[in-house]
Amino acid sequence: MGTDAEAGPEFWRGVLVAGGSTTIPRWTLNPAPGVVEHEAMVPEHLVEALHGLE
């Protein structure tokens, strides 16, 4: 590896070449403009871990 300027592109080239595939979700047949809200329960142990990052 050469200079720091070369290190970044080389790193990401390796990550992208080694990576697998990502499935792209299907597009909806009936798109509608607007905003959607989704609520999900986060387990307490994860909440505590996130607060520990502060």
PDB file of C-alpha atoms in Angstrom:
ATOM      1  CA  MET A   1       0.000   0.000   0.000  1.00  0.00           C
ATOM      2  CA  GLY A   2       1.217   3.499  -0.757  1.00  0.00           C
ATOM      3  CA  THR A   3       0.253   6.848   0.650  1.00  0.00           C
ATOM      4  CA  ASP A   4      -2.749   7.639   2.836  1.00  0.00           C
ATOM      5  CA  ALA A   5      -4.494   9.084  -0.228  1.00  0.00           C
ATOM      6  CA  GLU A   6      -4.277   5.666  -1.886  1.00  0.00           C
ATOM      7  CA  ALA A   7      -5.275   3.711   1.229  1.00  0.00           C
ATOM      8  CA  GLY A   8      -8.948   4.772   1.201  1.00  0.00           C
ATOM      9  CA  PRO A   9      -9.750   3.767  -2.388  1.00  0.00           C
ATOM     10  CA  GLU A  10      -7.806   0.515  -2.031  1.00  0.00           C
ATOM     11  CA  PHE A  11      -9.701  -0.361   1.143  1.00  0.00           C
ATOM     12  CA  TRP A  12     -13.125   0.263  -0.422  1.00  0.00           C
ATOM     13  CA  ARG A  13     -12.179  -1.531  -3.629  1.00  0.00           C
ATOM     14  CA  GLY A  14     -11.382  -4.602  -1.524  1.00  0.00           C
ATOM     15  CA  VAL A  15     -14.622  -4.300   0.439  1.00  0.00           C
ATOM     16  CA  LEU A  16     -16.716  -3.985  -2.716  1.00  0.00           C
ATOM     17  CA  VAL A  17     -14.959  -6.809  -4.550  1.00  0.00           C
ATOM     18  CA  ALA A  18     -15.270  -9.162  -1.554  1.00  0.00           C
ATOM     19  CA  GLY A  19     -18.892  -8.252  -0.811  1.00  0.00           C
ATOM     20  CA  GLY A  20     -21.876 -10.399  -1.637  1.00  0.00           C
ATOM     21  CA  SER A  21     -25.070  -9.401  -3.347  1.00  0.00           C
ATOM     22  CA  THR A  22     -27.887  -7.269  -2.008  1.00  0.00           C
ATOM     23  CA  THR A  23     -31.481  -7.992  -2.942  1.00  0.00           C
ATOM     24  CA  ILE A  24     -33.344  -4.877  -4.012  1.00  0.00           C
ATOM     25  CA  PRO A  25     -36.949  -4.827  -2.783  1.00  0.00           C
ATOM     26  CA  ARG A  26     -39.712  -4.911  -5.368  1.00  0.00           C
ATOM     27  CA  TRP A  27     -41.343  -1.649  -6.344  1.00  0.00           C
ATOM     28  CA  THR A  28     -44.964  -1.224  -5.347  1.00  0.00           C
ATOM     29  CA  LEU A  29     -47.611  -1.476  -8.055  1.00  0.00           C
ATOM     30  CA  ASN A  30     -49.599   1.414  -6.549  1.00  0.00           C
ATOM     31  CA  PRO A  31     -47.202   4.115  -5.337  1.00  0.00           C
ATOM     32  CA  ALA A  32     -48.705   6.852  -3.189  1.00  0.00           C
ATOM     33  CA  PRO A  33     -47.085  10.135  -2.180  1.00  0.00           C
ATOM     34  CA  GLY A  34     -46.746  10.898   1.490  1.00  0.00           C
ATOM     35  CA  VAL A  35     -44.989   9.944   4.663  1.00  0.00           C
ATOM     36  CA  VAL A  36     -45.309   6.669   6.539  1.00  0.00           C
ATOM     37  CA  GLU A  37     -44.607   6.077  10.199  1.00  0.00           C
ATOM     38  CA  HIS A  38     -43.392   2.727  11.513  1.00  0.00           C
ATOM     39  CA  GLU A  39     -43.043   1.886  15.182  1.00  0.00           C
ATOM     40  CA  ALA A  40     -40.971  -1.036  16.418  1.00  0.00           C
ATOM     41  CA  MET A  41     -40.190  -2.257  19.915  1.00  0.00           C
ATOM     42  CA  VAL A  42     -36.494  -2.141  20.771  1.00  0.00           C
ATOM     43  CA  PRO A  43     -35.398  -4.722  23.358  1.00  0.00           C
ATOM     44  CA  GLU A  44     -34.350  -3.170  26.677  1.00  0.00           C
ATOM     45  CA  HIS A  45     -30.807  -4.587  26.505  1.00  0.00           C
ATOM     46  CA  LEU A  46     -30.271  -2.767  23.190  1.00  0.00           C
ATOM     47  CA  VAL A  47     -31.659   0.486  24.604  1.00  0.00           C
ATOM     48  CA  GLU A  48     -29.209   0.215  27.514  1.00  0.00           C
ATOM     49  CA  ALA A  49     -26.335  -0.517  25.129  1.00  0.00           C
ATOM     50  CA  LEU A  50     -27.225   2.518  23.007  1.00  0.00           C
ATOM     51  CA  HIS A  51     -27.338   4.770  26.061  1.00  0.00           C
ATOM     52  CA  GLY A  52     -23.882   3.442  26.944  1.00  0.00           C
ATOM     53  CA  LEU A  53     -22.534   4.965  23.707  1.00  0.00           C
ATOM     54  CA  GLU A  54     -23.141   8.525  24.927  1.00  0.00           C
TER      55      GLU A  54
END
